[in-house]
Short mmCIF file of C-alpha atoms in Angstrom, two decimals:
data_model
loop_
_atom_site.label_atom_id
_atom_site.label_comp_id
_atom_site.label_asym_id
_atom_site.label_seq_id
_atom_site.Cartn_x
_atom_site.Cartn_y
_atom_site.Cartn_z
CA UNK G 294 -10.50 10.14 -24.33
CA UNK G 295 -13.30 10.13 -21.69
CA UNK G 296 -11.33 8.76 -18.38
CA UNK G 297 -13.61 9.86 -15.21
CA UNK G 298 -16.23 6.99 -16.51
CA UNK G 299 -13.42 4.27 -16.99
CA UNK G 300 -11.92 5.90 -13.09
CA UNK G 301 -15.35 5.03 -11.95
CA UNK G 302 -16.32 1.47 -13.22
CA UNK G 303 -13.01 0.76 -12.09
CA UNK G 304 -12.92 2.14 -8.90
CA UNK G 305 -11.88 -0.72 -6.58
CA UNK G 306 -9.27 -1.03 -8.68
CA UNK G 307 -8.25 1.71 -10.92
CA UNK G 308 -5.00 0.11 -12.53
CA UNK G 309 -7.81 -1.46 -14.63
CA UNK G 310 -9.21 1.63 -16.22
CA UNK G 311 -5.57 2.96 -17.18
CA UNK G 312 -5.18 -0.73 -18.95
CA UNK G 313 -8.63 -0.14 -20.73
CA UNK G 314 -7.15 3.38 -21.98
CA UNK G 315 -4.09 1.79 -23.02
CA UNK G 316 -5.84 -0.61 -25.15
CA UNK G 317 -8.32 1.40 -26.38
CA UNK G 318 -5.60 3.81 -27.28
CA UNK G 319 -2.99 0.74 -29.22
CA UNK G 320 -0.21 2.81 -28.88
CA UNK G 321 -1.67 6.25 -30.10
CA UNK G 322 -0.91 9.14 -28.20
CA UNK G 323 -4.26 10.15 -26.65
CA UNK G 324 -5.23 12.92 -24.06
CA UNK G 325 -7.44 11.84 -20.95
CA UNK G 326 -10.06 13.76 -19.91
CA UNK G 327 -10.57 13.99 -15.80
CA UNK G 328 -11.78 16.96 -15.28
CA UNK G 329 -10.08 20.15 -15.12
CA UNK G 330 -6.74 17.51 -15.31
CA UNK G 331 -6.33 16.17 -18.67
CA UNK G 332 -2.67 14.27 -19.11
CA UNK G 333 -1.46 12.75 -22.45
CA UNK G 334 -1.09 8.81 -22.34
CA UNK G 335 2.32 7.82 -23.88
CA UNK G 336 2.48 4.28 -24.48
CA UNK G 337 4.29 3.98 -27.94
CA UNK G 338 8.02 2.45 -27.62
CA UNK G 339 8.51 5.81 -30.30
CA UNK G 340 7.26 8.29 -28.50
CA UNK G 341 8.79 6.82 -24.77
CA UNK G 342 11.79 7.06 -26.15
CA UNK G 343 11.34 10.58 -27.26
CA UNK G 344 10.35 11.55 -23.69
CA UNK G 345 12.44 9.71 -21.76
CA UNK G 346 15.79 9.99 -23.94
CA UNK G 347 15.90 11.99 -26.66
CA UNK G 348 14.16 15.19 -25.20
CA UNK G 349 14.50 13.97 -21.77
CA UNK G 350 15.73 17.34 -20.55
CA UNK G 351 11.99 18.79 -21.48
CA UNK G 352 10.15 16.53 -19.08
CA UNK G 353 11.01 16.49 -15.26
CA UNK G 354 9.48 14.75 -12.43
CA UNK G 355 7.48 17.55 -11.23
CA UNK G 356 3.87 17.88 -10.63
CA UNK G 357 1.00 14.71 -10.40
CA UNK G 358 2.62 12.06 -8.71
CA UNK G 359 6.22 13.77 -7.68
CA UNK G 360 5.30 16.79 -5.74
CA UNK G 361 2.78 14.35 -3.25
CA UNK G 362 5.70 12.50 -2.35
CA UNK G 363 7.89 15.40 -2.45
CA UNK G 364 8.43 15.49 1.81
CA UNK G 365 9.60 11.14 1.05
CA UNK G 366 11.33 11.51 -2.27
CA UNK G 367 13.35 15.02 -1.55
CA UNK G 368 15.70 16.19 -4.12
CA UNK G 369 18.18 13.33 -4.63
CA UNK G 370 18.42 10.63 -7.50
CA UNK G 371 14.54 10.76 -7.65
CA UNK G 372 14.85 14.50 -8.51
CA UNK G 373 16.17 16.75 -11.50
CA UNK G 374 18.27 19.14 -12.39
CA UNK G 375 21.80 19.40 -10.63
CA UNK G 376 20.57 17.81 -7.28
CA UNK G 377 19.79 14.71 -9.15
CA UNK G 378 23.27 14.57 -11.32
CA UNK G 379 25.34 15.15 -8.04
CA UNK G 380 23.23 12.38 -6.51
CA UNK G 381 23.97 9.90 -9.21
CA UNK G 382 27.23 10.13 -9.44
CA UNK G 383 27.51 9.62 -6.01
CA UNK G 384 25.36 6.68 -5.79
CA UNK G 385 26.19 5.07 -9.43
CA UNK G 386 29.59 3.09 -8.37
CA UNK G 387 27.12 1.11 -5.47
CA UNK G 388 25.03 -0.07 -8.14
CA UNK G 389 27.62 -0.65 -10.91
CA UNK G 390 27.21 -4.60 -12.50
CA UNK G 391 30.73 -5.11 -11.66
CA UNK G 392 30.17 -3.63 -7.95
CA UNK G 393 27.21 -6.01 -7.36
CA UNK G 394 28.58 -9.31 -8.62
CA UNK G 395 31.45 -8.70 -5.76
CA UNK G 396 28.55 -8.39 -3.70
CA UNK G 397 27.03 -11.66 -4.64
CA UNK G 398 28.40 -14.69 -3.12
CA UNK G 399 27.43 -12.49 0.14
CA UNK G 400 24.05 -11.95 -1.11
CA UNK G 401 23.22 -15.30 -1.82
CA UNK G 402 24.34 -16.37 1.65
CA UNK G 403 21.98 -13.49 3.20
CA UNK G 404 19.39 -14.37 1.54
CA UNK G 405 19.19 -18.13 2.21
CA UNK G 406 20.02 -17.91 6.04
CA UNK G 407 16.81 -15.64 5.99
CA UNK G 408 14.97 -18.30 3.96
CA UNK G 409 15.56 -20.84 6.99
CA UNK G 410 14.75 -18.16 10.04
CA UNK G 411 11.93 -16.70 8.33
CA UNK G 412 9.98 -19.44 6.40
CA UNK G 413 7.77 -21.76 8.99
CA UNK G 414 6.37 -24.62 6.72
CA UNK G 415 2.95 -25.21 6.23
CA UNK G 416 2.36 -22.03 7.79
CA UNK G 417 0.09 -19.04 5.64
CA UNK G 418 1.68 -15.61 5.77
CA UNK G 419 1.31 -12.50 4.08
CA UNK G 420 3.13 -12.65 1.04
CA UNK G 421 4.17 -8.77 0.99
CA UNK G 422 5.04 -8.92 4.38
CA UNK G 423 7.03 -12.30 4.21
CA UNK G 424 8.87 -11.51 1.07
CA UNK G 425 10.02 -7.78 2.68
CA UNK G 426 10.98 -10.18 5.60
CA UNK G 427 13.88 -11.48 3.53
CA UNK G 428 14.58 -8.46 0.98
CA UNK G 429 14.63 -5.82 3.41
CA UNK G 430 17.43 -7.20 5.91
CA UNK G 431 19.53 -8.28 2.79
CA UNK G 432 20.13 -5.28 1.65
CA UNK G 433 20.37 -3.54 5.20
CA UNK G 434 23.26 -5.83 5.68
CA UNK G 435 25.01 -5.65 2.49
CA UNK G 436 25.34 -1.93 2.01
CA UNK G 437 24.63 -0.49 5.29
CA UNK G 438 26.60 -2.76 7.77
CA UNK G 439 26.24 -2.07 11.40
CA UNK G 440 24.84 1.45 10.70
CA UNK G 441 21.24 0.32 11.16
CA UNK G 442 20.30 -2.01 13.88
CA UNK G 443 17.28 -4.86 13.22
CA UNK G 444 15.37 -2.22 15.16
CA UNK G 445 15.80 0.33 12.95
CA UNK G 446 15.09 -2.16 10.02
CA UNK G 447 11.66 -3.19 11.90
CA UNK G 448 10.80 0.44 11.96
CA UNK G 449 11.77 1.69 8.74
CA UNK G 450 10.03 -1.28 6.34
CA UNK G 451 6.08 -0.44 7.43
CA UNK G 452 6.94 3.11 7.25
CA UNK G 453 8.41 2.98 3.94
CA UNK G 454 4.96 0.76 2.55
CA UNK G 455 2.85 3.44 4.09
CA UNK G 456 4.68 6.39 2.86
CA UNK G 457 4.42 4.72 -1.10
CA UNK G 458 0.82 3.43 -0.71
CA UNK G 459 -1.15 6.43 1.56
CA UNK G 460 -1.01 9.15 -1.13
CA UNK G 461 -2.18 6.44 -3.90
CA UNK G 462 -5.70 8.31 -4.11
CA UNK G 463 -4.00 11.62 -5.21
CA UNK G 464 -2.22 9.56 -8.01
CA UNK G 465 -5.86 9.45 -9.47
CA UNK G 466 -7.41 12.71 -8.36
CA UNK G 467 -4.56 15.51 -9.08
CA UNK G 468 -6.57 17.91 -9.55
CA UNK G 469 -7.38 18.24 -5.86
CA UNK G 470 -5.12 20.27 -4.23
CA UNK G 471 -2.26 19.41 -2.31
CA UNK G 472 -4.32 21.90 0.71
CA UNK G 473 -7.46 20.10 0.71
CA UNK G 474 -7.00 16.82 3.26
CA UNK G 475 -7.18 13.63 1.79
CA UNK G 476 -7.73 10.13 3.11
CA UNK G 477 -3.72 9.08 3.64
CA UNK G 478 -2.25 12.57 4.61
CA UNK G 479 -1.96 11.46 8.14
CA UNK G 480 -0.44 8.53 7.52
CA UNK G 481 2.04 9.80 5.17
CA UNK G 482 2.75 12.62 7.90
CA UNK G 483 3.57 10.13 10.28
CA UNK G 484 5.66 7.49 8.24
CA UNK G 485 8.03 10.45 6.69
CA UNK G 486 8.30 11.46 10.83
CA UNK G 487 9.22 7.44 10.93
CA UNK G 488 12.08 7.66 8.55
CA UNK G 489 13.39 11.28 9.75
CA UNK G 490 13.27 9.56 12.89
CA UNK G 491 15.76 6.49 12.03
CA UNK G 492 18.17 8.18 9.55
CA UNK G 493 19.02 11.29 10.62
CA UNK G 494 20.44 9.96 13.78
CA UNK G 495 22.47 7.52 11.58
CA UNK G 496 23.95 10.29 9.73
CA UNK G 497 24.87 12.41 12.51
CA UNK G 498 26.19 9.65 14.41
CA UNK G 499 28.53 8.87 11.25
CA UNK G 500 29.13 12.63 11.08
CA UNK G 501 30.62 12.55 14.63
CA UNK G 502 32.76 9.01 14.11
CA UNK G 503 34.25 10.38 10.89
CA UNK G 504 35.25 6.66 10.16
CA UNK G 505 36.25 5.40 6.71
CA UNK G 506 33.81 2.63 5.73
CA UNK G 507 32.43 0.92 3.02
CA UNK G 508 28.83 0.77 3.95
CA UNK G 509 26.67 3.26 2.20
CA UNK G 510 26.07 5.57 5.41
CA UNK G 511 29.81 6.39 5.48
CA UNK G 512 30.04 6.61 1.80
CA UNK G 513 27.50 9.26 1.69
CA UNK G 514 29.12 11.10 4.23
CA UNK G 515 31.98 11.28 3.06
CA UNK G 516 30.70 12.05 -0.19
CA UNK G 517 29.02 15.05 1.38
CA UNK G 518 31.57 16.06 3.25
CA UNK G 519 31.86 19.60 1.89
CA UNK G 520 27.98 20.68 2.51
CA UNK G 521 27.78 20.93 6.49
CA UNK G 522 25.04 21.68 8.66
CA UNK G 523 21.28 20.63 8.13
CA UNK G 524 21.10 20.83 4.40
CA UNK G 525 24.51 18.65 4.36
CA UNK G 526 22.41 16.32 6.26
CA UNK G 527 18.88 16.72 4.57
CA UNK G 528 21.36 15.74 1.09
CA UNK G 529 22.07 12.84 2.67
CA UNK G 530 18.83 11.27 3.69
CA UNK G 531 17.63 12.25 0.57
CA UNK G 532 20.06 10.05 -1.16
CA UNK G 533 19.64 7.27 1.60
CA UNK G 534 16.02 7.32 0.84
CA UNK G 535 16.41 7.19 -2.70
CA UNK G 536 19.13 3.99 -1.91
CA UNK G 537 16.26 2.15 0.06
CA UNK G 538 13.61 2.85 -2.53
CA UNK G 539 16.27 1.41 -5.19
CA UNK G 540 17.46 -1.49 -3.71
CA UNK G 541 14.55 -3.02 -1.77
CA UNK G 542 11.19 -1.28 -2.31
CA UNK G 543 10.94 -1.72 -6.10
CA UNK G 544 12.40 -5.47 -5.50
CA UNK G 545 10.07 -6.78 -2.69
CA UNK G 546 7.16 -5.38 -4.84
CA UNK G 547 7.83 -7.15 -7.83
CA UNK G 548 8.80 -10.29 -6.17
CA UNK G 549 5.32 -10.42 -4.60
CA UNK G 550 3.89 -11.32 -8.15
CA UNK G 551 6.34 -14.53 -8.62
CA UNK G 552 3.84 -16.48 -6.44
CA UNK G 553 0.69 -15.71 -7.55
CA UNK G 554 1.62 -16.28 -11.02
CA UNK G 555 3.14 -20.18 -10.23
CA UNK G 556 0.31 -21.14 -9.62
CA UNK G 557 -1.88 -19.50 -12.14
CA UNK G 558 0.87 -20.59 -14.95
CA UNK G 559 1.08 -24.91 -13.69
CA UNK G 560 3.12 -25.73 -16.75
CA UNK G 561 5.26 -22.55 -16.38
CA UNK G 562 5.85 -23.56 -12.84
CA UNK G 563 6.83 -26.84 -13.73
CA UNK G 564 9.79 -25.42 -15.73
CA UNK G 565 10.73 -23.67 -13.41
CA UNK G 566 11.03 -26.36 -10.52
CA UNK G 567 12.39 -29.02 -12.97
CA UNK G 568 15.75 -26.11 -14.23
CA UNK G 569 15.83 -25.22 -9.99
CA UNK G 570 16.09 -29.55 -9.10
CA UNK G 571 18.31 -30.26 -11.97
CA UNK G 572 20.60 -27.29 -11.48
CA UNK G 573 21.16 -26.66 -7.65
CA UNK G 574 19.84 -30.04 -6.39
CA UNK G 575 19.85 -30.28 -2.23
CA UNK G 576 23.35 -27.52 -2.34
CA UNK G 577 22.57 -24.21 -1.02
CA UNK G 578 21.91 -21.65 -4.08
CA UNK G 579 24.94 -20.08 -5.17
CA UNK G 580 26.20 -17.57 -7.46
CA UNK G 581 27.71 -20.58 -9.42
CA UNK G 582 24.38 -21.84 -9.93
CA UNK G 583 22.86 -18.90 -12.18
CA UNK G 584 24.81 -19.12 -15.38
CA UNK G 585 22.78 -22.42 -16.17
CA UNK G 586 19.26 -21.04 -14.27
CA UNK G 587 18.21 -20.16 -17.78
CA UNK G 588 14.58 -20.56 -17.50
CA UNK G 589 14.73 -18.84 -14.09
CA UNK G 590 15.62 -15.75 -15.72
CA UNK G 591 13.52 -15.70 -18.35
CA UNK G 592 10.46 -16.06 -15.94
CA UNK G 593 11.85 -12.84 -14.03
CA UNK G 594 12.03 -11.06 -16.89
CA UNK G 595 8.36 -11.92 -17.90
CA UNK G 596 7.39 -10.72 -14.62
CA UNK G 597 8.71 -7.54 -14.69
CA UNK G 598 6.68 -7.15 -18.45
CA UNK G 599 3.56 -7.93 -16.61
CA UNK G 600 4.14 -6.86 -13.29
CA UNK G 601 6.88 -3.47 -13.35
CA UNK G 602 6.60 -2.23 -9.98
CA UNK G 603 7.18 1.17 -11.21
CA UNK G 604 3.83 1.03 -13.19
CA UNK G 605 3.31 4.39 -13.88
CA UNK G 606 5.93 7.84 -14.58
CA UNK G 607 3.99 10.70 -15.01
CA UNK G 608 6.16 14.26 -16.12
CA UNK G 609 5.42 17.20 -16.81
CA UNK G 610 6.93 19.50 -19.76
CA UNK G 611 9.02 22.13 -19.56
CA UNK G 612 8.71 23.69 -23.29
CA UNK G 613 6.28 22.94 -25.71
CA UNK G 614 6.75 19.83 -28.10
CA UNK G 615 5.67 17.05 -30.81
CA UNK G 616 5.54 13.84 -29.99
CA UNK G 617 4.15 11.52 -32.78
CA UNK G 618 2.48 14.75 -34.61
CA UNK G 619 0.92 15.62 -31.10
CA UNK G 620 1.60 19.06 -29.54
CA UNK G 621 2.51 18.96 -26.35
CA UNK G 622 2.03 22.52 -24.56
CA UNK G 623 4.05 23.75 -21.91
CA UNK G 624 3.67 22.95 -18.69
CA UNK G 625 1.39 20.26 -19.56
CA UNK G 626 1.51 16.17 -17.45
CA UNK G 627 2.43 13.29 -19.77
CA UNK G 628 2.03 9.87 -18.32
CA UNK G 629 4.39 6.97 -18.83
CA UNK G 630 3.69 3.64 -18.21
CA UNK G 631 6.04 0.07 -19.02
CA UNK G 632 2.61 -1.42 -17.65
CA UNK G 633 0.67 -0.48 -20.72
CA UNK G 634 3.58 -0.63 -23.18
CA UNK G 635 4.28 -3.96 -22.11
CA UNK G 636 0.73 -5.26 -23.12
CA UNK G 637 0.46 -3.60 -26.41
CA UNK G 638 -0.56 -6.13 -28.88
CA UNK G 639 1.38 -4.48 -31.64
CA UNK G 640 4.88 -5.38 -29.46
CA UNK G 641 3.40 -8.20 -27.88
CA UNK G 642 2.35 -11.11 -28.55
CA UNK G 643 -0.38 -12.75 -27.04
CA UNK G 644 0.17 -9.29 -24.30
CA UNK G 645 -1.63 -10.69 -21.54
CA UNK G 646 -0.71 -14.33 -21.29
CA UNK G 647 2.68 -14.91 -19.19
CA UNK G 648 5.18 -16.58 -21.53
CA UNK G 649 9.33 -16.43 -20.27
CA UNK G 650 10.34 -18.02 -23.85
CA UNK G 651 9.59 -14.19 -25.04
CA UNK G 652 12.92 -13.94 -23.04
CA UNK G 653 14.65 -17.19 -24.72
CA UNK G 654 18.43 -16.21 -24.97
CA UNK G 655 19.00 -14.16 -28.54
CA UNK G 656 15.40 -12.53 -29.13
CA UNK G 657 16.14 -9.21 -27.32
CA UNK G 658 16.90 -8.04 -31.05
CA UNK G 659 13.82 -8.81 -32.66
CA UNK G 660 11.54 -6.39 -30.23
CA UNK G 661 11.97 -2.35 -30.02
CA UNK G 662 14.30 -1.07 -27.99
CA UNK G 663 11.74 0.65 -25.91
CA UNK G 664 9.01 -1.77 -25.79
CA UNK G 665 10.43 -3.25 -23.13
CA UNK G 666 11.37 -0.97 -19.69
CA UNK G 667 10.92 -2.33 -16.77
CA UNK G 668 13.45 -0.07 -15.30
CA UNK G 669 12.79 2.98 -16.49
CA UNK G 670 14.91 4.21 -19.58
CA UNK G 671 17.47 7.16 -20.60
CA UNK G 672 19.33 9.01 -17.95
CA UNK G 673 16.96 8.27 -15.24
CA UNK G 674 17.22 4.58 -16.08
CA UNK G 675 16.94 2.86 -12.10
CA UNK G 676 20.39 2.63 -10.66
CA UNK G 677 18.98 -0.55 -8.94
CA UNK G 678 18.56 -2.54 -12.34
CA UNK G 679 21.67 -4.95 -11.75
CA UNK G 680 20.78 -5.66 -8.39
CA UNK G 681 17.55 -6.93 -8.66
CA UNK G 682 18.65 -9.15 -11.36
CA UNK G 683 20.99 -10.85 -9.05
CA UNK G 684 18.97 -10.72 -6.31
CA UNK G 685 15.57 -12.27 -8.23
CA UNK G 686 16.68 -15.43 -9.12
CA UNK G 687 18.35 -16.16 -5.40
CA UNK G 688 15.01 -15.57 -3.67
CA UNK G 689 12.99 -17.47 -6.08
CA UNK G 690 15.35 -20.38 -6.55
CA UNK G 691 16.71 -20.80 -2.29
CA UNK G 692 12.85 -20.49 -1.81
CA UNK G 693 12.27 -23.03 -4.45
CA UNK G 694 14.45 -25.57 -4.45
CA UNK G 695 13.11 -26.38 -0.84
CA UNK G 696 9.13 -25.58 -1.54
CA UNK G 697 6.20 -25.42 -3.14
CA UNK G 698 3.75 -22.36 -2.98
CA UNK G 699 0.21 -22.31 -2.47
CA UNK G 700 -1.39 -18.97 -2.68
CA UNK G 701 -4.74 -18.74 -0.84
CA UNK G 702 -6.97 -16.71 -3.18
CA UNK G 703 -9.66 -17.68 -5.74
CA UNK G 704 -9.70 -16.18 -9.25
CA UNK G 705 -7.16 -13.93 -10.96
CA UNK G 706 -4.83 -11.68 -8.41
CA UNK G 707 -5.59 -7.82 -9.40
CA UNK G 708 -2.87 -5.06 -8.49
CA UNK G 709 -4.49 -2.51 -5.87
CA UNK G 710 -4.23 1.31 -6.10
CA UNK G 711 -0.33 2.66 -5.18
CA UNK G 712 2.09 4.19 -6.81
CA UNK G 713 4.11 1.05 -7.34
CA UNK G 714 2.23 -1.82 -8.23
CA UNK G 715 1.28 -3.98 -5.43
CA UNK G 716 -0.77 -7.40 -5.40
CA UNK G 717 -3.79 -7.03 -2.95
CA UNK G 718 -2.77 -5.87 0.91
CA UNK G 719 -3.98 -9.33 2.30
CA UNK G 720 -2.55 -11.79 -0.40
CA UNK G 721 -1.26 -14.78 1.87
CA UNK G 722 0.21 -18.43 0.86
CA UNK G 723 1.25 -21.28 2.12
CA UNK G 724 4.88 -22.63 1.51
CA UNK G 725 5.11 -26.48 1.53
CA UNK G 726 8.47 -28.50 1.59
CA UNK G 727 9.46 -29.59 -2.17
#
């Protein structure tokens, strides 16, 4: 299939011409031509499920997309091989659905005192920025306690957006070389010097205190107790990364959507605000509240069918193989994406139109098993799955339950070019008491 064209008319945003391949495509395993690079599209629940679980050992995060963000990523949970098993078995028990629900009476506390300091009414804000206000220090102060001050917090959040958004243009040009400079290198340089900058001074400073804690920095150093030294250390950041990219990057991003698509979805909205009076009323949103937040729930899970941050999962194979009567030759890139599975018509639906009652309690049976990943799937499946799923409905609700949004932009809201998928840099809104 001819991609450079569809790259080009789609240029301002190129999301768009990955969509058009997708539906041109219906689920057919196609190769796209750009160039000298020329990736298979895997969109088919079949064939994902052949990539990502039952030959997932063949295809490893290596190559377009990985080794860019190789110097952010490093070789933790968001590697392969033994690096990434040691990582997540370290990590797993933090993210565990049991671990989290202890977590969430605290969380839901969190996240509405950050509601009251952050939200000015009647004010417009930037809905990235305002939404990271809030998701960011949650998670700072659930799993990393005193380890990283507000300053640190301040520091690391921009940093972090730049590091996951400057090397975007590479995502659709691989086949320039890592060598030749690109618009964004700079700016990656500098954000990963950001990071280094904040959490290697954590570590060693835990290093040195030797303290038994239950915050993730102490965890982790304990954990890595055996591996001294710099590469002890480099483990470690590697895994805190990986912890910050799981718990708050991926959340923030998809929690940007819920507003735009309130108010392009007025009857949806309605549903939503009539389950958020009726339920939780003028009491603070609790953890005793989401049982009956039915609706609520459903409209998260639509959003992450529309809007999965983690839009597209390129890997690369190892050994030759078939998928779907397609040969697959070593060493060649095969891209994943929930983004285009999620809008196949033969899955889906009405694909495009945003409907939570595909999510009505007892229908998960009736769809494949793999048309449906929002969180990845098989053994990489995102360790920050249960989290969000808490934390979604607690945002949207204690924001909610006291407002009404008004997002201030004309027409439909288009994802922008990143390698999670982000709602235009300048999106702002209005929040208006209920």
């Amino acid at each position: 299939m001819p991609f450079l064209r569809k790259l080009t008319r789609h240029a301002r945003i190129p999301v768009n011409a990955f969509e058009e391949a997708g539906i041109e495509a219906n689920g057919e395993l196609v190769r796209l031509t750009m160039g000298p690079f020329r990736p298979y599209l895997v969109t088919h629940p079949d064939h994902v499920q052949h990539v990502l679980a039952r030959n997932q050992p063949n295809y490893v995060r290596e190559g377009m997309f990985w080794d860019p963000l190789a110097p952010l990523l490093g070789e933790g949970i968001l590697s392969d091989g033994e690096s990434w098993a040691e990582s997540r078995r370290i990590l797993q028990p933090l993210f565990t659905a049991k671990y989290v629900n202890s977590l969430a009476e605290r969380m839901a506390e969190i996240i509405n005192e950050l509601i009251d300091e952050t939200i000015v009414p009647g004010r417009p804000f930037n809905v990235a920025k305002g939404i990271s206000a809030i998701v960011h220090p949650t998670i700072v102060r659930l799993f990393f306690g005193a380890k990283i001050s507000v300053a640190d917090i301040n520091r690391l959040v921009p940093a972090y957006d730049v590091a996951v958004t400057a090397k975007a243009i590479r995502l659709v040009m691989p086949f320039v070389p890592e060598p030749f400079p690109m618009p964004g290198d700079q700016a990656f340089k500098r954000a990963i010097k950001t990071i280094d900058e904040v959490v290697y001074p954590r570590i060693r400073q835990a290093r040195a205190e030797d303290q038994e804690g239950d915050d993730v920095v102490s965890r982790l150093v304990k954990a890595r107790q055996d591996i001294a030294g710099e590469e002890g250390d480099r483990r470690i950041r590697d895994d805190l990364v990986a912890m910050h990219g799981a718990s708050t990057e991926t959340s923030a991003t998809a929690l940007t959507w819920a507003w735009p698509v309130l108010q392009a979805y007025p009857e949806v909205a309605a549903k939503v605000y009539e389950e958020i009076e009726r339920v939780v009323g003028d009491e603070p949103l609790s953890t005793r509240h989401l049982p009956d937040l039915v609706y609520l729930r459903m409209f998260v899970n639509e959003l992450l069918r529309l809007y999965p941050p983690g839009w597209i999962l390129p890997r690369k194979a190892v050994e030759t193989d078939v998928v779907g009567g397609v040969t697959i030759e070593a060493g060649s890139t095969v891209l994943l994406s929930p983004y285009l599975t999620h809008r196949l018509p033969r899955f889906w639906d009405r694909p495009l139109e945003f409907d939570p009652e595909r999510f009505a309690p007892g229908g998960e049976g009736k769809r494949h098993r793999y048309a449906y990943w929002p969180f990845g799937a098989g053994p990489h499946v995102c360790l920050g799955q249960h989290l969000f799923m808490m934390e979604a409905p607690l945002l949207i609700g204690g924001i909610l339950r006291k407002y009404r949004p008004v997002v201030h932009h004309d027409g439909q809201v288009t994802p922008r070019l990143a390698s999670s998928l982000r709602p235009p840099a300048d999106l702002t809104m209005t929040l208006d008491p209920a």
